[in-house]
Coordinates of C-alpha atoms in Angstrom, one line a residue:
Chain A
X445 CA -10.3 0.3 -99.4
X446 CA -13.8 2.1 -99.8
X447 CA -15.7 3.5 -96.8
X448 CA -19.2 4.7 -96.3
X449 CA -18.7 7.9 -93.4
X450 CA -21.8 9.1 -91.4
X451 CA -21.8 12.3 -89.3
X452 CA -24.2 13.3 -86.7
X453 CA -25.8 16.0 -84.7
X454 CA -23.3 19.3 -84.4
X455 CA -20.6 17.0 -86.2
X456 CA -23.0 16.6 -89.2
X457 CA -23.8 20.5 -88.8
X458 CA -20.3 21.8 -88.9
X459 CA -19.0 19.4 -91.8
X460 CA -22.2 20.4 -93.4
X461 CA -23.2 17.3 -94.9
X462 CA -24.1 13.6 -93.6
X463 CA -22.7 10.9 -95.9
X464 CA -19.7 10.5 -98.2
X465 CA -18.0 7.7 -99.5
X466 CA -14.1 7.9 -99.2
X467 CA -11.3 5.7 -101.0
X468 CA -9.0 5.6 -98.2
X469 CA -5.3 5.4 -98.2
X470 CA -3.5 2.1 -97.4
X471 CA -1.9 3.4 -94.1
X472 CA -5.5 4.3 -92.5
X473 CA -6.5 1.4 -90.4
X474 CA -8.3 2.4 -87.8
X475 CA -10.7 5.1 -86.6
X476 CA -7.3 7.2 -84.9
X477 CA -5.4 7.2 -88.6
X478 CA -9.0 8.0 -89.9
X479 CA -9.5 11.1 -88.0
X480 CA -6.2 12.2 -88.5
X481 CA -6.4 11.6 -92.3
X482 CA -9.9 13.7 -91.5
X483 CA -8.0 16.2 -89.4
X484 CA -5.8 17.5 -92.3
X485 CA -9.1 18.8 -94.3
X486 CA -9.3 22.4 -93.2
X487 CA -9.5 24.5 -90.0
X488 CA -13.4 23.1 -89.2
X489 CA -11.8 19.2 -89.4
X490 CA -8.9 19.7 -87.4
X491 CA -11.2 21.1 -84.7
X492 CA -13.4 18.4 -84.7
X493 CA -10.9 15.5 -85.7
X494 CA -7.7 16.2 -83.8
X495 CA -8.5 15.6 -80.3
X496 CA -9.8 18.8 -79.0
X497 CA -13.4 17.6 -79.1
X498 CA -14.7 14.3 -78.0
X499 CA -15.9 12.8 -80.8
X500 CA -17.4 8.9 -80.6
X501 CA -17.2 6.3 -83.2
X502 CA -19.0 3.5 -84.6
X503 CA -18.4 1.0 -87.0
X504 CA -21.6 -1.1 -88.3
X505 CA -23.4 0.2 -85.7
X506 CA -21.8 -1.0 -82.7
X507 CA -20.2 1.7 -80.7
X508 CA -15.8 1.5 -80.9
X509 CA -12.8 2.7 -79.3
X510 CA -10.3 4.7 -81.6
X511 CA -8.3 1.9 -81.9
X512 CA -10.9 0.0 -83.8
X513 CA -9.4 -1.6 -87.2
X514 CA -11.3 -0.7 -90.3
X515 CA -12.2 -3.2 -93.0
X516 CA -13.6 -2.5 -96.4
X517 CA -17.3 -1.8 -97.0
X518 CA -17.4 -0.4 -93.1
X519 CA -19.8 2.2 -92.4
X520 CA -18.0 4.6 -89.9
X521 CA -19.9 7.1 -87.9
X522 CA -19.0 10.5 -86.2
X523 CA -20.9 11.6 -83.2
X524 CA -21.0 13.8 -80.2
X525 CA -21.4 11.9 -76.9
X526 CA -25.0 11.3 -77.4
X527 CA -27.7 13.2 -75.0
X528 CA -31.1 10.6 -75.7
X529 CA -33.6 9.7 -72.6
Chain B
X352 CA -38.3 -7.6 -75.1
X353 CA -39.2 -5.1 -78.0
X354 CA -37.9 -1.4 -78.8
X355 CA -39.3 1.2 -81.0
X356 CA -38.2 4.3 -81.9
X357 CA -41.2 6.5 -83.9
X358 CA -41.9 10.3 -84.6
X359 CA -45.3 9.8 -83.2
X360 CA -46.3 10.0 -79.0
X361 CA -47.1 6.8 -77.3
X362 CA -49.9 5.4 -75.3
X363 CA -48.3 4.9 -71.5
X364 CA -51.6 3.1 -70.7
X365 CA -52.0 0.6 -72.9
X366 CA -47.4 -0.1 -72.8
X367 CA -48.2 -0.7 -69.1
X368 CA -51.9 -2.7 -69.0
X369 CA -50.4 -4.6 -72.1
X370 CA -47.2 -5.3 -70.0
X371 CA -48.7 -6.4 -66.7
X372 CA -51.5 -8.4 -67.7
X373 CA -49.8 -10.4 -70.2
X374 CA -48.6 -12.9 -67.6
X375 CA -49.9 -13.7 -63.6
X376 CA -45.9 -14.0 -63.1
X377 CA -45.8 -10.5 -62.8
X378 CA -46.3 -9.1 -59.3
X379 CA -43.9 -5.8 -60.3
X380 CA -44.2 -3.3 -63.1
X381 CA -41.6 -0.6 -63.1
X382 CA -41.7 2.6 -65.4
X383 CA -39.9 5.3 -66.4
X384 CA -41.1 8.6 -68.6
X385 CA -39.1 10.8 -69.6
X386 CA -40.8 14.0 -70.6
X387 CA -39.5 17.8 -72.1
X388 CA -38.9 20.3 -69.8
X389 CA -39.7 23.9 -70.6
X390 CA -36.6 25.7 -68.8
X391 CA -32.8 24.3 -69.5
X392 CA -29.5 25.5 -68.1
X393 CA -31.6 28.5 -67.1
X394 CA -33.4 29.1 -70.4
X395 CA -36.7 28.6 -71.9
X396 CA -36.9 26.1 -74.1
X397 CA -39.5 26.4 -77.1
X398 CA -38.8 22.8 -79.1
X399 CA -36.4 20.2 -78.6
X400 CA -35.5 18.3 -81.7
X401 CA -34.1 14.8 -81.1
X402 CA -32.1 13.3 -84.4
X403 CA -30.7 9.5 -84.3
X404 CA -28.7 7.4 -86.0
X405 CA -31.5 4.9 -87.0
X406 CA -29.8 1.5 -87.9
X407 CA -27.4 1.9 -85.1
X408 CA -30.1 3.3 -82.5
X409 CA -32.5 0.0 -82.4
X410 CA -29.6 -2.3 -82.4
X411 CA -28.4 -1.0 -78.9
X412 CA -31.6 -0.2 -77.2
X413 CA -31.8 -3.9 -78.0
X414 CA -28.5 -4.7 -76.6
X415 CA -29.8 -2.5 -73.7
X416 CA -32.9 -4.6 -73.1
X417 CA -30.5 -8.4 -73.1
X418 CA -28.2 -7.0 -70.9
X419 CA -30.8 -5.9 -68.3
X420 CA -32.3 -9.6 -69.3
X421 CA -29.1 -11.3 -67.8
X422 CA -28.4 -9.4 -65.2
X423 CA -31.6 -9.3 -63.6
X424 CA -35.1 -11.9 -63.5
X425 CA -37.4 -10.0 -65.6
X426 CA -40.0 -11.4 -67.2
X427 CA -40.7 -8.4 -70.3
X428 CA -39.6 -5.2 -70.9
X429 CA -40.1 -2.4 -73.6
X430 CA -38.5 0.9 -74.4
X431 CA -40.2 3.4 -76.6
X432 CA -38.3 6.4 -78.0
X433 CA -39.3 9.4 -79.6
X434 CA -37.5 11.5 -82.1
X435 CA -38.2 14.9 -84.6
X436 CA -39.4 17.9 -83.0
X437 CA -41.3 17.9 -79.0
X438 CA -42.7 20.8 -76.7
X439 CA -42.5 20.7 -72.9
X440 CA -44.8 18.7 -71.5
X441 CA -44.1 15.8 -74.5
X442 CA -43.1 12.5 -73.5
X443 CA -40.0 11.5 -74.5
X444 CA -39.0 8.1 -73.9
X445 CA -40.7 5.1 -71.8
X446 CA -38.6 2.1 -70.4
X447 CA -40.9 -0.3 -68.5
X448 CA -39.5 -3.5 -66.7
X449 CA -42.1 -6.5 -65.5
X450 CA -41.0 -8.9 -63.5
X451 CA -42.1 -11.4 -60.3
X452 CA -40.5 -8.8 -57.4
X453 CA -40.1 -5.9 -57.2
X454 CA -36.5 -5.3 -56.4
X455 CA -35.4 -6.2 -60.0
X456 CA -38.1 -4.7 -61.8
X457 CA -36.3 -1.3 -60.4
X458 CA -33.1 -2.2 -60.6
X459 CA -33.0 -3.0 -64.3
X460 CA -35.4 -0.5 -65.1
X461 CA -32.5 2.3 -63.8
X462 CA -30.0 0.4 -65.1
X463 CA -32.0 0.5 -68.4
X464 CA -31.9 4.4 -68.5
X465 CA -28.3 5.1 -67.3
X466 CA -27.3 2.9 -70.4
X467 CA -29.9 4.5 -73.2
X468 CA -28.4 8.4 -71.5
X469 CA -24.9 6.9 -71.9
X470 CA -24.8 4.5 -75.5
X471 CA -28.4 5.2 -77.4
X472 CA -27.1 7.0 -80.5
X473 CA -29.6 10.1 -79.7
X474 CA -28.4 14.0 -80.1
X475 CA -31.1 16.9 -78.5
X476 CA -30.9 20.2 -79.7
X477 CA -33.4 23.0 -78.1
X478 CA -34.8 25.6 -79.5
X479 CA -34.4 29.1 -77.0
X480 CA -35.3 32.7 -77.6
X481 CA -31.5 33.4 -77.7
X482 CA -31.3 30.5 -81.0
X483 CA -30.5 27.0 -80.8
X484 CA -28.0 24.9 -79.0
X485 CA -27.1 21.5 -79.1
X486 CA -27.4 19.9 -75.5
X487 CA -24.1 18.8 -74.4
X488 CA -23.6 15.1 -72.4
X489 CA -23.6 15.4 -68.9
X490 CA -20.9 14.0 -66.6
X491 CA -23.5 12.7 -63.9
X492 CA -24.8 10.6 -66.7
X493 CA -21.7 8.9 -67.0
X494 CA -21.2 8.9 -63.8
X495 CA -24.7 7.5 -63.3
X496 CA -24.0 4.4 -65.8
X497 CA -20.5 3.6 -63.9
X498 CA -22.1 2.4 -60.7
X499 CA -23.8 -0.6 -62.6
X500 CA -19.8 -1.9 -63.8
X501 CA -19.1 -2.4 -60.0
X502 CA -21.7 -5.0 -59.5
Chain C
X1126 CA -48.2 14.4 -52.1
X1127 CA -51.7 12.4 -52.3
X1128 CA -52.3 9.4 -50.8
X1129 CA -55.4 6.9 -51.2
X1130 CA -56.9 3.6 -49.7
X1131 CA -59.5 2.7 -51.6
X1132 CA -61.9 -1.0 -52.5
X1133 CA -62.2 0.8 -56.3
X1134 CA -59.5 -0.2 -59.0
X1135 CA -57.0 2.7 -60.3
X1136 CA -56.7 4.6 -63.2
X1137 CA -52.9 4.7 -63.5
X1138 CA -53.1 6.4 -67.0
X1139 CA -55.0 9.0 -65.6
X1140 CA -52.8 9.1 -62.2
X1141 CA -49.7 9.1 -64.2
X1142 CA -50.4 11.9 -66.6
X1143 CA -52.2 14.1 -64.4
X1144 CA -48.5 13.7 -62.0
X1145 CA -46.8 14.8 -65.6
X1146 CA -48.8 17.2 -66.7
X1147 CA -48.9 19.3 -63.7
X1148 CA -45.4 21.0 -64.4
X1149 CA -43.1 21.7 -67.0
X1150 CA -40.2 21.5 -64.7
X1151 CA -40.9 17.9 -64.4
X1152 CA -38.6 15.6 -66.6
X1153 CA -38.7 12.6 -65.3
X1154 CA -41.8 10.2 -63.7
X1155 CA -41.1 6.4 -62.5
X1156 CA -44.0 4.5 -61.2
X1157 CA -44.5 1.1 -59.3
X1158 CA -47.6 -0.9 -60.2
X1159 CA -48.1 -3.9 -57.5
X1160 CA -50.6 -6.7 -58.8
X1161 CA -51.7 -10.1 -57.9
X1162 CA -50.0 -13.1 -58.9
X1163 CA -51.5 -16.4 -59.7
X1164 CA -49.0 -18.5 -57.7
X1165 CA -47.2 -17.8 -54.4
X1166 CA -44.5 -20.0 -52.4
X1167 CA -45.3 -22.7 -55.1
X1168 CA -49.4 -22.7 -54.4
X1169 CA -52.1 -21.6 -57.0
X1170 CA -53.7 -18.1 -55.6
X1171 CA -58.0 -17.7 -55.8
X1172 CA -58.0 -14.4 -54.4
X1173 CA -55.9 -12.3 -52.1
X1174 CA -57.7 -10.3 -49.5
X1175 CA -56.2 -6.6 -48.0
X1176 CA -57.4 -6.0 -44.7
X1177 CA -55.7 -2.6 -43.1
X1178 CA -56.2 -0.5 -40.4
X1179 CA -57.8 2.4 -41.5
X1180 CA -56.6 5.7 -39.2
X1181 CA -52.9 4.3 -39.3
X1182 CA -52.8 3.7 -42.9
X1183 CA -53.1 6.7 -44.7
X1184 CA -50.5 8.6 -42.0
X1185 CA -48.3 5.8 -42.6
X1186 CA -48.5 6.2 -45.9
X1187 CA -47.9 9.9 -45.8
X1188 CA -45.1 10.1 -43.3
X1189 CA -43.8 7.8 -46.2
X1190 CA -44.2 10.2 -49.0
X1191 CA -43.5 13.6 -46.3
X1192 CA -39.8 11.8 -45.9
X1193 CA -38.9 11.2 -49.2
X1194 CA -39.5 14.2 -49.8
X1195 CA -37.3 15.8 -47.4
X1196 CA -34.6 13.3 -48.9
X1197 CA -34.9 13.5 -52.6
X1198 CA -36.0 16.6 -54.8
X1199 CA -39.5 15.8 -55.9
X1200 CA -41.6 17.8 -57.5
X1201 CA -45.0 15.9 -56.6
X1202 CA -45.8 11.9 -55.6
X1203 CA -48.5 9.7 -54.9
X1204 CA -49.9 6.5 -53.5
X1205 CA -52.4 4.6 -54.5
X1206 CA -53.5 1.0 -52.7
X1207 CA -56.3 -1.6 -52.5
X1208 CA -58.2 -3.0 -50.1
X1209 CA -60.5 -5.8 -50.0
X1210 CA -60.7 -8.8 -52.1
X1211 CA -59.1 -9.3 -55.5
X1212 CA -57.2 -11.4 -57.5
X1213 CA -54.7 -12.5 -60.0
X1214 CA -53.8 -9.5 -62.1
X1215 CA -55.7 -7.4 -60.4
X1216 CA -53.4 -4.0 -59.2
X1217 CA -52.8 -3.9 -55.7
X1218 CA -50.8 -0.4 -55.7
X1219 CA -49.3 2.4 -57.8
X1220 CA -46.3 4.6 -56.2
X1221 CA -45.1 7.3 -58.6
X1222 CA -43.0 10.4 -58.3
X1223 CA -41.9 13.3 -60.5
X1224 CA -38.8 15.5 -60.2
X1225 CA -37.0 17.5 -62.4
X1226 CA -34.0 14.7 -63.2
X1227 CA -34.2 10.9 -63.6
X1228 CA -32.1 9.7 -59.9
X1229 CA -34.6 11.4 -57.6
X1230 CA -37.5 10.1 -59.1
X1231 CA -36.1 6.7 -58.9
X1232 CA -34.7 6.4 -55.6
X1233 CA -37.5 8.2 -54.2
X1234 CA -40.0 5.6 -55.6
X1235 CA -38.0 2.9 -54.7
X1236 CA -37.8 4.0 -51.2
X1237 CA -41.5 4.5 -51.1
X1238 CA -42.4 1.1 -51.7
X1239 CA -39.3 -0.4 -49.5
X1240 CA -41.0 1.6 -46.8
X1241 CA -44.7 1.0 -47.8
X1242 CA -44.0 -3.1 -47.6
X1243 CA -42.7 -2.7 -44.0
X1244 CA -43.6 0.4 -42.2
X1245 CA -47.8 0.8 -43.9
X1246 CA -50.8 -1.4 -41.6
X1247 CA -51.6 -3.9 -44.4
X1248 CA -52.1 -7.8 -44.1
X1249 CA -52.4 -10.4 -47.0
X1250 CA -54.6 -12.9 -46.8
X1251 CA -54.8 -15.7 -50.1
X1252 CA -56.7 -18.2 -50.5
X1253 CA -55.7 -21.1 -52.0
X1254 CA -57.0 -24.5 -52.9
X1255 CA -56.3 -25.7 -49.5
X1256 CA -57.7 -22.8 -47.8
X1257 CA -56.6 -19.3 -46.6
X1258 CA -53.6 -18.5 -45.0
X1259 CA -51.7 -15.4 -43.5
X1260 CA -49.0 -14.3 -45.8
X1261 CA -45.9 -13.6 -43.6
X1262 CA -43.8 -10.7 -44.0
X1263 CA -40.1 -11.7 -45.4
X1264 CA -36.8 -11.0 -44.6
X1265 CA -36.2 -9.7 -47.6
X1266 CA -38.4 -6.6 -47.5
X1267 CA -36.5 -5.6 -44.3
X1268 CA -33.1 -5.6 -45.7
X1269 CA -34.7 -3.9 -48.4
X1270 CA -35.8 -1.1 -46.0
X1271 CA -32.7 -1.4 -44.2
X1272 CA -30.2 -0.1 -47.2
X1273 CA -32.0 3.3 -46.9
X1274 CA -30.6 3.4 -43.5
X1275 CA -27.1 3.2 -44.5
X1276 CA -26.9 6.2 -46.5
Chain D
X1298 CA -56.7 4.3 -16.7
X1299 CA -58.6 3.1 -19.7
X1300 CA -57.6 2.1 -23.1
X1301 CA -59.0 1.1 -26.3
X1302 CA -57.3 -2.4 -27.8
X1303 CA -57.8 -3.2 -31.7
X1304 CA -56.5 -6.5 -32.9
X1305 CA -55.5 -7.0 -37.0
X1306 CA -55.1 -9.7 -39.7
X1307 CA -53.9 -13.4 -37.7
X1308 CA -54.1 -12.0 -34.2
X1309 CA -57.6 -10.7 -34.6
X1310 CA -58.4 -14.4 -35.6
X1311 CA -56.8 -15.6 -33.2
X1312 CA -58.6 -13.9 -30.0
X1313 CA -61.8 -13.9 -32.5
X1314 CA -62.3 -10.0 -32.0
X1315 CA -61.4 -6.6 -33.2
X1316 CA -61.7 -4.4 -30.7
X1317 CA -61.9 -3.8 -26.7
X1318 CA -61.9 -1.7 -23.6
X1319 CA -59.9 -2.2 -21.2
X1320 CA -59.2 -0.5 -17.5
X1321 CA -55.7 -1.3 -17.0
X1322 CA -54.5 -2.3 -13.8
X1323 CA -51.8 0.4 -12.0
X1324 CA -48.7 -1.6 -12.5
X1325 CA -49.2 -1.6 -16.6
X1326 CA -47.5 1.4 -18.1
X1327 CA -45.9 0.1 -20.9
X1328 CA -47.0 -1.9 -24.4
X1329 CA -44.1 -4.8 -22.7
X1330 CA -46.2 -4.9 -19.7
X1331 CA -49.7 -4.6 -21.3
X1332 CA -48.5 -7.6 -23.9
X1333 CA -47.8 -9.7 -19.9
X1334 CA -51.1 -9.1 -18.7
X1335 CA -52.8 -9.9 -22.1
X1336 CA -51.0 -13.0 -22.1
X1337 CA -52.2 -14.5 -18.5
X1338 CA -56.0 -14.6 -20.2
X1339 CA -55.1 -18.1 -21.7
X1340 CA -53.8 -20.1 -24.0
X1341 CA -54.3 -18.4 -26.9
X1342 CA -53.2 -15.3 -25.3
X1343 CA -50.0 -16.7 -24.0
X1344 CA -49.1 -18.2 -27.2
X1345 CA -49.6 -14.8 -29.0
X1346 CA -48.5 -12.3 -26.3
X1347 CA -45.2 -14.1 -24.5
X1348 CA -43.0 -13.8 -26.9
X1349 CA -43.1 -16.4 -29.3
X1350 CA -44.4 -14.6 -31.6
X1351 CA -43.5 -11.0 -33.4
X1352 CA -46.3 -8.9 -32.5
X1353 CA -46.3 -5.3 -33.6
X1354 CA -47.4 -2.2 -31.5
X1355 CA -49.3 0.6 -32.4
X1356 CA -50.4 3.6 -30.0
X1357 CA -53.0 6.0 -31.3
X1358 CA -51.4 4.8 -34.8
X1359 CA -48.1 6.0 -35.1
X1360 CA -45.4 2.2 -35.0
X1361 CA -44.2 2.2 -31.4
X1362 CA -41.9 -0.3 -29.4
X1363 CA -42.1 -2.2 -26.5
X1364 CA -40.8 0.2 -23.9
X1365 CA -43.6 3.2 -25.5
X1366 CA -45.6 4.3 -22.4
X1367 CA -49.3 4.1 -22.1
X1368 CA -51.5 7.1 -21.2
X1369 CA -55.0 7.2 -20.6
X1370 CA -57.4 7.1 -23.6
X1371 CA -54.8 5.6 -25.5
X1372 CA -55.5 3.4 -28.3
X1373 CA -53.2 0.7 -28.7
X1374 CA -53.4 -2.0 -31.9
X1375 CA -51.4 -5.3 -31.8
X1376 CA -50.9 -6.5 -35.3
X1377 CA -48.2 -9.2 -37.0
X1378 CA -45.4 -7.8 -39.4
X1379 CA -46.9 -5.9 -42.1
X1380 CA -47.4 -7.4 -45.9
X1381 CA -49.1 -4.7 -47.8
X1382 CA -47.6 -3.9 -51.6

């Protein structure tokens, strides 16, 4: 299935860019298989994606836990724990 | 009920006289500012750049505002949110709660900002002598929004 | 710390950035506006009349502020109430406080007014279309003032 | 010793004036004790000073209770509950 991915804040910084579009292997299914499947990128994706940093998710704009399954045509974002107010 | 998140400053005045006089209901009017403070962790702070996810970001202030809605008898509230590039002294954010009396006027009001510091999809970087830094999420402001999940 | 009595309506614009502006180290303010409802236990309100006496008042109202500040970290507060005849929508008070983080500035203001409604000399009088009455004070505000206690 | 009186809101209604001077007789010491010889001028007086109703006490305006001693040039103000905000 297709994906749109959004990054934000220091997430958007260190991946350098804020958007892609990713075909995503049939055995990704939720955000944890996601950001493991992100994790094996490089050095700079493991360290964001493989559980040393807290790093949230949403899917169509509603906040979700890592176990959150992923449908076709979902817009995932990355983020920091946000710091508004 | 309304949101609004803009580049531009905001008018606390005319929020508030628009808020209370828009119904003889309201006996309480409870606000909140939030502005930029010019020392950090111990450093000055020059700018501070907000950045948001934009879709996501009015969608749960929203979500914000109904919950406050059930919990509580308010009669109005707004939230106004600024993002781009601030100074000290520039205001940053304004929840405002009307309602009959007084004690829920406050109480969603707070409850208002522990949730927006906790779920609003905002980052803040600042800009210090020494470079910039991204500000990092602060426990007590978790700790802050757990209190309203024992009620 | 400023306190006022006064016939005259408010400027809380003016009140509420002039508390802002006066640091950088101030983050957060929250305010309370009071104002004049149209209906009270079910009756139509005309007019509400303040009467107060005078000496006691404004030490009253600044033991008030003078103890939240010994509880709470505030960087400045104020107080702000009517006297005299007025009515619906018409703003009876304005507390506000500023401190450096969001909690102080809300418990503190809270306090203020839990205090103000039960501790400061002020009687309501309405008048109504049967005639004037007292306004009795209610329970409620001294369990209000009573959780302060605990803590 | 002598004392000033002031009377707010209901009460001052009530006894129809603001404010008096009164010598107060040997055996009153107390705001309890003043609040029994206010209420042996009459009905009115009984009604509001026996203790059916919540009367507050003031002396030279800081909140006091019913056992607060009275000194001379005191000024004492009997009000009902407060309802300012």
């Amino acid at each position: 299935m297709n994906i749109k991915v959004l990054y934000f804040a220091r997430i958007k910084e260190s991946v350098n860019y804020s958007t892609e579009e990713i075909a995503l292997p049939v055995d990704i299914s939720n955000i944890n298989t996601l950001k493991a499947f992100l994790a094996k990128r490089g050095e700079i994706w493991a360290d964001l994606f493989s559980g040393k940093q807290v790093v949230r998710a949403a899917i169509n704009h509603e906040l979700v836990d890592d176990m959150m399954a992923i449908h076709d045509g979902d817009e995932v974002a990355f983020f920091p724990p946000v710091t508004g107010g | 009920m309304s949101v609004r998140v803009q580049t531009a400053d905001f008018d606390v005045a005319a929020a508030l006289a628009e808020m209370r006089l828009a119904s003889a209901d309201i006996g309480a009017v409870v606000s909140f500012i939030g502005q930029v403070r010019d020392i950090n962790d111990g450093d000055t702070v020059n700018t501070l750049t907000l950045e948001h996810y934009p879709q996501m970001t009015e969608r749960m202030l929203a979500s914000i505002e109904k919950e406050a809605q059930s919990r509580w008898n308010i009669v109005n509230s707004l939230i106004i949110h600024r993002v781009g590039t601030l100074k000290p002294l520039d205001q940053i954010v304004l929840v405002a709660v009307a309602s009959a009396h007084r004690g829920d006027a406050f109480k969603a009001c707070e409850f208002m900002m522990d949730y927006l510091k906790n779920q609003a999809p905002f980052w803040k970087k600042e800009s210090t002598p020494d470079g910039e830094r991204w500000i990092e999420a602060k426990t007590s402001d978790t700790e802050a929004q757990e209190r309203w999940q024992q009620s």
